[in-house]
């Protein structure tokens, strides 16, 4: 069975569900969905190239590392010099589609796993949620993309489906349909035992749906979905969200897990911390994705989020480590700082995907767009109070909108949202100009990787401008 390497990763050979006993079916079902999660930890899904396409490109970060170290194509990304041959594009495309493939495979075989009374609905719901998440990343990066389906015998039609691009609207419809299924099938986080707090829950699906509606500008729907998200709260200490001890806490809605396996050392997110600046055998790691001076200067005096986001010389970190002067970078990403197992390539530092703080900011943005600016301020000020700041008392649509954008920028800094945010809100050109760079009109999406264009033999059409 030949499958294009840019799209799919075969994890195991297809197994006849009918031949498995009930216990084996249950174990196989859990493993099918486990593969959907495991791909999120892969280097091609959420590591160097993902960091490049979501953070280094934006005004919140610089390439970092030594000036002579290009990081492959990371200097091109930092300079906003995009072309279809950039390796980061091909790698992230492959990483996200490997996740889609795992979910497609799980959803194909799960119905044959018997009744699965214990986990059946939840497992299906997790696979639907994760597939929606991978597609959401793809549509934000590339616009309309293929929506391939799974065929165990790799039919001609299934191969073709990997290259025929769907419209952006069709991809969002796919995402919404998957999330409708996930919302109906997943249980609340409160029903999970301690060992399962990291799994996708109904709250995860509701929050991702709210975010999808935010990107679509469907403001009433944003409010509808955020209103249904219950059982979460802001932590009293902002920085606690980014310590190992604070992972999957009451503010956490969904995280990419960097769980450390002391025996096999393979469950962390591959290279995520070392690339940005760890503390292990390589000192400060590779030093890429350095928070920018633009970001550093955006914080108000007294904002606790600044020193919880940016590592600078002279600071003492939460684990007692003192930061000397003379390091390669003037700033490092505190949110990628490894936890208890710093020497590992695959560290135990999680990537925050959805936090309750963002739910509040999404609701504030939607309410302001719906003409309820004074109510929106209530949610903005919850965020500011936790940051150690005085409440804002501005009035009027524009002033409240600008306040929301500022809080979103600082609350979610270095969490892989800034590039997408400035594009969806129309701020990209002005934000990048202020950062000394030129944003071209067609940069709202990246080019489709040239390898995909070549493999598609005319089936895959490139984005305009590239």
Coordinates of C-alpha atoms in Angstrom, one line a residue:
X1 CA 0.0 0.0 0.0
X2 CA 1.8 3.1 -1.2
X3 CA 0.9 6.4 0.4
X4 CA 2.4 9.8 -0.2
X5 CA 4.8 10.7 2.7
X6 CA 3.8 14.3 2.7
X7 CA 0.3 13.4 3.7
X8 CA 0.0 10.3 5.7
X9 CA 1.8 8.2 8.3
X10 CA 0.8 4.6 8.5
X11 CA 0.8 3.7 12.2
X12 CA -0.3 0.1 12.1
X13 CA -1.7 -2.3 9.5
X14 CA -5.4 -2.5 9.3
X15 CA -6.9 -5.0 11.7
X16 CA -10.1 -6.9 11.2
X17 CA -12.3 -5.7 14.1
X18 CA -14.5 -8.8 13.8
X19 CA -11.6 -11.1 14.8
X20 CA -11.0 -9.4 18.1
X21 CA -12.6 -10.4 21.4
X22 CA -14.4 -7.7 23.5
X23 CA -11.3 -6.9 25.6
X24 CA -9.0 -6.7 22.6
X25 CA -11.5 -4.5 20.8
X26 CA -11.6 -2.1 23.7
X27 CA -7.8 -1.9 23.8
X28 CA -7.6 -1.4 20.1
X29 CA -10.2 1.3 20.2
X30 CA -8.3 3.2 22.8
X31 CA -5.1 2.8 20.9
X32 CA -6.7 4.1 17.7
X33 CA -7.6 7.3 19.4
X34 CA -4.3 7.4 21.2
X35 CA -2.6 7.6 17.9
X36 CA -4.6 10.8 17.2
X37 CA -3.2 12.4 20.3
X38 CA 0.3 11.0 19.8
X39 CA 0.7 12.7 16.5
X40 CA 0.1 16.1 18.2
X41 CA 3.5 15.6 20.0
X42 CA 5.4 14.9 16.8
X43 CA 8.2 17.2 15.5
X44 CA 6.3 17.9 12.3
X45 CA 3.1 18.8 14.1
X46 CA 3.9 21.3 16.8
X47 CA 7.7 21.9 16.9
X48 CA 10.2 23.8 14.9
X49 CA 8.2 24.4 11.8
X50 CA 5.0 25.1 13.7
X51 CA 6.9 27.6 15.8
X52 CA 8.1 29.2 12.7
X53 CA 4.8 29.5 10.9
X54 CA 2.8 30.7 14.0
X55 CA 5.2 32.7 16.1
X56 CA 8.5 33.7 14.4
X57 CA 6.6 35.2 11.5
X58 CA 4.7 37.5 13.8
X59 CA 5.6 40.7 15.6
X60 CA 5.7 38.9 18.9
X61 CA 8.9 37.0 18.2
X62 CA 12.2 37.2 16.3
X63 CA 14.1 34.3 14.8
X64 CA 16.5 34.2 17.7
X65 CA 19.6 32.1 18.0
X66 CA 22.9 33.3 16.5
X67 CA 22.6 35.7 13.5
X68 CA 24.4 33.2 11.3
X69 CA 22.0 30.4 12.2
X70 CA 19.1 30.6 9.7
X71 CA 17.3 27.6 11.2
X72 CA 16.7 26.3 7.7
X73 CA 14.0 28.7 6.5
X74 CA 13.3 30.4 9.8
X75 CA 15.1 33.6 8.7
X76 CA 12.9 33.7 5.6
X77 CA 9.8 33.4 7.8
X78 CA 11.1 36.1 10.1
X79 CA 11.7 38.4 7.1
X80 CA 8.2 37.6 5.6
X81 CA 9.8 36.1 2.5
X82 CA 7.4 33.3 1.7
X83 CA 7.6 30.8 -1.2
X84 CA 6.2 27.4 -1.8
X85 CA 9.5 25.7 -1.4
X86 CA 9.9 26.5 2.3
X87 CA 10.5 23.3 4.3
X88 CA 8.4 24.5 7.2
X89 CA 5.3 24.5 5.0
X90 CA 5.8 20.9 3.9
X91 CA 6.6 19.7 7.4
X92 CA 3.6 21.3 9.1
X93 CA 1.3 20.2 6.2
X94 CA 2.5 16.7 6.7
X95 CA 2.3 16.9 10.5
X96 CA -1.3 18.1 10.5
X97 CA -2.5 15.7 7.9
X98 CA -0.9 12.8 9.7
X99 CA -3.2 13.8 12.6
X100 CA -6.1 14.0 10.2
X101 CA -5.2 10.5 8.9
X102 CA -5.1 9.1 12.4
X103 CA -8.5 10.5 13.2
X104 CA -10.0 9.3 9.9
X105 CA -8.6 5.8 10.6
X106 CA -10.0 5.8 14.1
X107 CA -13.5 7.0 13.0
X108 CA -13.5 4.3 10.3
X109 CA -12.8 1.4 12.6
X110 CA -14.4 2.5 15.9
X111 CA -18.0 1.5 14.7
X112 CA -16.7 -2.0 14.3
X113 CA -15.5 -2.2 17.9
X114 CA -18.7 -3.5 19.3
X115 CA -20.9 -1.4 21.6
X116 CA -17.9 -0.1 23.5
X117 CA -20.3 0.8 26.4
X118 CA -17.5 2.1 28.6
X119 CA -15.7 4.4 26.2
X120 CA -17.5 4.3 22.9
X121 CA -19.1 7.7 22.7
X122 CA -16.1 9.4 24.3
X123 CA -13.6 7.8 22.0
X124 CA -15.6 8.9 18.9
X125 CA -16.0 12.3 20.4
X126 CA -12.2 12.7 21.0
X127 CA -11.4 11.6 17.4
X128 CA -14.0 14.1 16.0
X129 CA -12.5 16.9 18.2
X130 CA -8.9 16.2 17.2
X131 CA -9.8 16.0 13.5
X132 CA -11.5 19.4 13.8
X133 CA -8.4 20.8 15.6
X134 CA -6.0 19.6 12.9
X135 CA -8.3 21.0 10.1
X136 CA -8.6 24.3 12.0
X137 CA -4.8 24.6 11.9
X138 CA -4.7 23.8 8.2
X139 CA -7.4 26.2 7.2
X140 CA -5.9 29.1 9.1
X141 CA -2.5 28.4 7.6
X142 CA -3.4 27.6 4.0
X143 CA -7.1 28.5 3.4
X144 CA -9.0 25.9 1.5
X145 CA -7.3 22.4 1.7
X146 CA -8.1 18.9 0.7
X147 CA -10.5 16.8 2.9
X148 CA -9.2 13.3 2.3
X149 CA -11.1 10.3 3.5
X150 CA -9.8 6.9 4.8
X151 CA -9.9 3.8 2.7
X152 CA -8.1 0.7 4.1
X153 CA -7.3 -0.6 0.6
X154 CA -6.1 2.9 -0.6
X155 CA -8.5 3.2 -3.5
X156 CA -7.9 5.6 -6.4
X157 CA -10.6 7.9 -5.1
X158 CA -9.1 8.0 -1.6
X159 CA -5.7 8.9 -3.1
X160 CA -7.3 11.6 -5.3
X161 CA -9.1 13.1 -2.3
X162 CA -5.7 14.0 -0.9
X163 CA -5.0 16.6 -3.5
X164 CA -8.3 18.2 -4.6
X165 CA -8.6 21.4 -2.6
X166 CA -11.9 22.2 -1.0
X167 CA -12.9 25.8 -0.5
X168 CA -12.3 27.6 2.8
X169 CA -16.0 27.5 3.5
X170 CA -16.2 23.8 2.9
X171 CA -13.3 23.2 5.3
X172 CA -15.0 25.2 8.0
X173 CA -18.2 23.3 7.4
X174 CA -16.2 20.1 7.9
X175 CA -14.8 21.5 11.2
X176 CA -18.2 22.6 12.4
X177 CA -19.7 19.2 11.6
X178 CA -17.0 17.4 13.5
X179 CA -17.4 19.7 16.5
X180 CA -21.2 19.2 16.5
X181 CA -20.4 15.5 16.8
X182 CA -17.8 16.0 19.5
X183 CA -20.0 18.2 21.6
X184 CA -22.8 15.6 21.5
X185 CA -20.5 12.7 22.4
X186 CA -17.9 14.1 24.9
X187 CA -18.4 14.2 28.6
X188 CA -17.6 17.3 30.8
X189 CA -14.1 17.5 32.1
X190 CA -15.5 17.2 35.7
X191 CA -16.4 13.5 35.0
X192 CA -12.9 12.5 34.1
X193 CA -10.7 10.9 36.7
X194 CA -7.3 12.4 37.6
X195 CA -5.5 10.3 35.1
X196 CA -7.7 11.5 32.2
X197 CA -7.9 15.3 32.9
X198 CA -5.8 15.9 29.8
X199 CA -8.3 14.4 27.4
X200 CA -10.6 16.4 25.2
X201 CA -13.9 17.1 26.9
X202 CA -17.2 18.7 26.0
X203 CA -15.7 22.0 27.2
X204 CA -12.8 21.5 24.7
X205 CA -15.3 21.0 21.8
X206 CA -17.4 24.0 22.9
X207 CA -14.4 26.3 23.2
X208 CA -13.0 25.2 19.8
X209 CA -16.4 25.8 18.2
X210 CA -16.6 29.2 19.8
X211 CA -13.2 30.0 18.3
X212 CA -14.2 28.8 14.9
X213 CA -17.3 31.0 15.1
X214 CA -15.0 33.9 16.1
X215 CA -12.9 33.4 13.0
X216 CA -16.1 33.3 10.9
X217 CA -17.4 36.5 12.5
X218 CA -20.6 34.8 13.7
X219 CA -20.8 36.8 16.9
X220 CA -24.1 35.5 18.3
X221 CA -22.8 32.0 17.9
X222 CA -19.7 32.9 19.8
X223 CA -21.8 34.0 22.7
X224 CA -24.0 30.9 22.5
X225 CA -21.1 28.5 22.7
X226 CA -19.1 30.4 25.3
X227 CA -22.2 30.6 27.5
X228 CA -22.2 26.7 27.6
X229 CA -18.6 26.4 28.8
X230 CA -18.9 25.8 32.6
X231 CA -16.7 24.3 35.3
X232 CA -13.6 26.4 34.5
X233 CA -12.0 29.4 36.2
X234 CA -9.0 31.6 36.0
X235 CA -6.2 30.5 38.2
X236 CA -5.2 33.1 40.8
X237 CA -1.6 33.2 39.6
X238 CA -1.1 33.6 35.8
X239 CA 2.3 31.9 35.7
X240 CA 0.9 28.7 37.3
X241 CA -0.6 27.9 33.9
X242 CA 2.9 27.4 32.5
X243 CA 4.4 25.2 35.2
X244 CA 4.3 21.5 35.1
X245 CA 2.4 21.6 38.4
X246 CA -0.3 23.8 36.7
X247 CA -0.9 21.7 33.6
X248 CA -4.4 20.6 32.9
X249 CA -5.6 22.7 35.8
X250 CA -9.0 24.5 36.3
X251 CA -8.2 27.1 33.6
X252 CA -7.0 24.5 31.1
X253 CA -9.5 23.5 28.4
X254 CA -7.2 21.7 26.1
X255 CA -3.4 21.2 25.9
X256 CA -0.9 19.3 23.8
X257 CA 0.6 17.0 26.3
X258 CA 4.3 16.9 27.0
X259 CA 4.1 14.0 29.5
X260 CA 7.5 12.7 30.4
X261 CA 8.2 9.0 30.3
X262 CA 11.2 8.4 32.6
X263 CA 11.8 4.9 31.1
X264 CA 11.4 5.5 27.4
X265 CA 11.6 9.3 27.1
X266 CA 9.3 9.5 24.1
X267 CA 6.1 11.1 25.3
X268 CA 7.1 14.7 25.3
X269 CA 6.6 17.2 22.5
X270 CA 9.6 16.6 20.3
X271 CA 12.1 19.4 20.6
X272 CA 9.6 22.1 21.6
X273 CA 11.6 23.4 24.6
X274 CA 15.1 22.7 23.4
X275 CA 14.5 24.6 20.2
X276 CA 13.3 27.7 22.0
X277 CA 15.7 27.6 24.9
X278 CA 15.8 24.9 27.5
X279 CA 18.1 24.4 30.5
X280 CA 19.5 21.0 30.0
X281 CA 22.8 19.6 28.5
X282 CA 22.7 22.2 25.7
X283 CA 22.5 25.1 28.1
X284 CA 19.9 27.4 26.5
X285 CA 19.1 25.1 23.7
X286 CA 18.9 26.4 20.2
X287 CA 17.5 29.8 21.2
X288 CA 14.9 30.2 18.4
X289 CA 11.6 32.1 18.8
X290 CA 12.9 34.9 20.9
X291 CA 10.1 37.2 22.2
X292 CA 10.5 40.6 20.4
X293 CA 11.2 44.0 21.8
X294 CA 7.9 45.0 20.3
X295 CA 6.1 42.5 22.6
X296 CA 8.2 43.4 25.6
X297 CA 7.4 47.1 25.2
X298 CA 3.6 46.4 24.9
X299 CA 3.1 45.5 28.6
X300 CA 2.0 48.1 31.1
X301 CA 4.0 48.7 34.2
X302 CA 3.0 46.1 36.8
X303 CA 1.6 43.5 34.4
X304 CA 2.6 40.2 35.9
X305 CA 2.2 38.5 32.5
X306 CA 5.4 40.2 31.2
X307 CA 7.8 38.3 33.5
X308 CA 5.8 35.1 33.2
X309 CA 6.1 35.3 29.4
X310 CA 9.6 36.7 28.7
X311 CA 12.9 35.5 30.3
X312 CA 15.5 38.2 30.5
X313 CA 18.9 38.6 32.2
X314 CA 18.8 39.3 35.9
X315 CA 15.5 37.4 36.5
X316 CA 15.1 34.4 38.8
X317 CA 12.8 31.8 37.4
X318 CA 10.1 29.9 39.2
X319 CA 12.5 27.0 39.8
X320 CA 15.1 29.2 41.4
X321 CA 17.4 29.5 38.4
X322 CA 19.1 32.9 38.0
X323 CA 19.5 34.2 34.5
X324 CA 22.9 35.7 33.8
X325 CA 23.8 38.3 31.2
X326 CA 25.7 37.5 28.0
X327 CA 23.3 34.8 26.6
X328 CA 22.8 34.6 22.9
X329 CA 19.3 36.1 23.0
X330 CA 18.3 39.1 25.1
X331 CA 14.9 37.3 25.6
X332 CA 13.6 33.7 25.8
X333 CA 10.1 32.3 25.7
X334 CA 9.2 31.5 29.4
X335 CA 6.1 29.6 28.3
X336 CA 8.3 27.0 26.6
X337 CA 10.6 26.6 29.6
X338 CA 10.8 22.9 30.5
X339 CA 9.6 21.5 33.7
X340 CA 11.0 18.7 35.8
X341 CA 13.0 16.9 33.1
X342 CA 15.0 19.6 31.3
X343 CA 17.6 17.3 29.8
X344 CA 15.2 15.5 27.6
X345 CA 14.7 16.2 23.9
X346 CA 11.0 15.5 24.5
X347 CA 10.3 17.6 27.5
X348 CA 7.3 17.7 29.8
X349 CA 6.3 21.3 28.9
X350 CA 2.7 21.4 27.5
X351 CA 1.5 23.6 24.7
X352 CA -1.7 25.5 25.7
X353 CA -4.3 25.3 23.0
X354 CA -7.4 26.6 24.8
X355 CA -7.6 28.3 28.2
X356 CA -10.6 29.7 30.0
X357 CA -9.0 33.2 29.7
X358 CA -9.5 33.0 26.0
X359 CA -13.1 32.0 26.4
X360 CA -13.6 35.3 28.3
X361 CA -11.9 37.3 25.7
X362 CA -13.8 35.6 22.9
X363 CA -17.1 36.4 24.6
X364 CA -16.0 40.0 25.2
X365 CA -15.1 40.4 21.5
X366 CA -18.4 39.0 20.4
X367 CA -20.4 41.1 22.8
X368 CA -18.7 44.3 21.7
X369 CA -19.4 43.4 18.0
X370 CA -23.0 42.9 19.0
X371 CA -23.2 46.4 20.5
X372 CA -22.9 45.4 24.2
X373 CA -19.6 47.2 24.9
X374 CA -20.2 47.8 28.6
X375 CA -20.8 44.1 29.2
X376 CA -17.7 43.2 27.3
X377 CA -15.7 45.4 29.7
X378 CA -16.6 43.1 32.6
X379 CA -14.8 40.2 30.9
X380 CA -11.8 42.3 29.9
X381 CA -11.4 43.5 33.5
X382 CA -11.5 39.9 34.8
X383 CA -8.4 39.3 32.7
X384 CA -6.7 42.5 33.8
X385 CA -7.4 42.0 37.5
X386 CA -5.6 38.6 37.3
X387 CA -2.7 40.4 35.5
X388 CA -2.4 42.8 38.4
X389 CA -3.7 45.8 36.5
X390 CA -6.4 48.4 37.2
X391 CA -9.7 47.9 35.3
X392 CA -10.2 49.9 32.1
X393 CA -13.2 52.2 31.9
X394 CA -13.3 53.2 28.2
X395 CA -16.6 53.4 26.3
X396 CA -17.7 53.0 22.7
X397 CA -17.2 50.2 20.2
X398 CA -13.7 51.3 18.9
X399 CA -12.1 51.9 22.3
X400 CA -13.5 48.6 23.7
X401 CA -12.4 46.7 20.6
X402 CA -8.8 48.1 21.0
X403 CA -8.8 47.1 24.7
X404 CA -9.9 43.6 23.8
X405 CA -7.2 43.3 21.2
X406 CA -4.5 44.5 23.6
X407 CA -5.5 42.0 26.3
X408 CA -5.7 39.2 23.8
X409 CA -2.2 40.0 22.5
X410 CA -0.7 40.0 26.0
X411 CA -2.8 37.3 27.6
X412 CA -2.0 34.8 24.8
X413 CA 1.5 36.0 23.9
X414 CA 3.8 33.2 22.7
X415 CA 0.9 30.8 22.6
X416 CA 0.8 30.5 18.8
X417 CA -2.2 32.8 18.1
X418 CA -0.8 36.2 17.4
X419 CA -0.2 35.7 13.6
X420 CA -3.7 34.3 13.1
X421 CA -5.2 37.1 15.2
X422 CA -3.6 40.0 13.3
X423 CA -4.7 38.4 10.0
X424 CA -8.3 37.7 11.0
X425 CA -8.8 41.2 12.5
X426 CA -7.1 43.1 9.6
X427 CA -4.2 44.3 11.8
X428 CA -1.5 42.4 10.0
X429 CA -0.2 45.2 7.6
X430 CA 0.0 47.8 10.3
X431 CA 1.4 45.5 13.0
X432 CA 4.1 44.2 10.8
X433 CA 5.0 47.7 9.6
X434 CA 5.4 48.8 13.2
X435 CA 7.7 45.8 13.6
X436 CA 9.8 46.9 10.6
X437 CA 8.4 44.4 8.1
X438 CA 6.2 44.5 5.0
X439 CA 3.0 42.4 5.0
X440 CA 1.7 41.7 1.4
X441 CA -2.0 41.4 0.8
X442 CA -1.8 37.7 -0.2
X443 CA 0.0 36.7 3.0
X444 CA -3.3 36.1 4.7
X445 CA -2.5 32.4 3.8
X446 CA 0.8 30.6 3.2
X447 CA 1.6 29.0 -0.1
X448 CA 0.6 25.3 -0.6
X449 CA 3.9 23.3 -0.3
X450 CA 5.5 22.8 -3.7
X451 CA 5.8 19.1 -3.0
X452 CA 2.0 18.8 -2.7
X453 CA 1.6 20.8 -6.0
X454 CA 4.0 18.4 -7.7
X455 CA 2.5 15.2 -6.3
X456 CA -1.0 16.4 -7.2
X457 CA -0.2 16.4 -10.9
X458 CA -2.5 19.3 -11.6
X459 CA -5.1 18.4 -9.0
X460 CA -3.8 20.9 -6.4
X461 CA -4.1 24.7 -7.2
X462 CA -1.7 27.1 -5.6
X463 CA -2.8 30.1 -3.5
X464 CA -2.9 33.4 -5.5
X465 CA 0.2 35.5 -5.3
X466 CA 2.7 32.6 -4.9

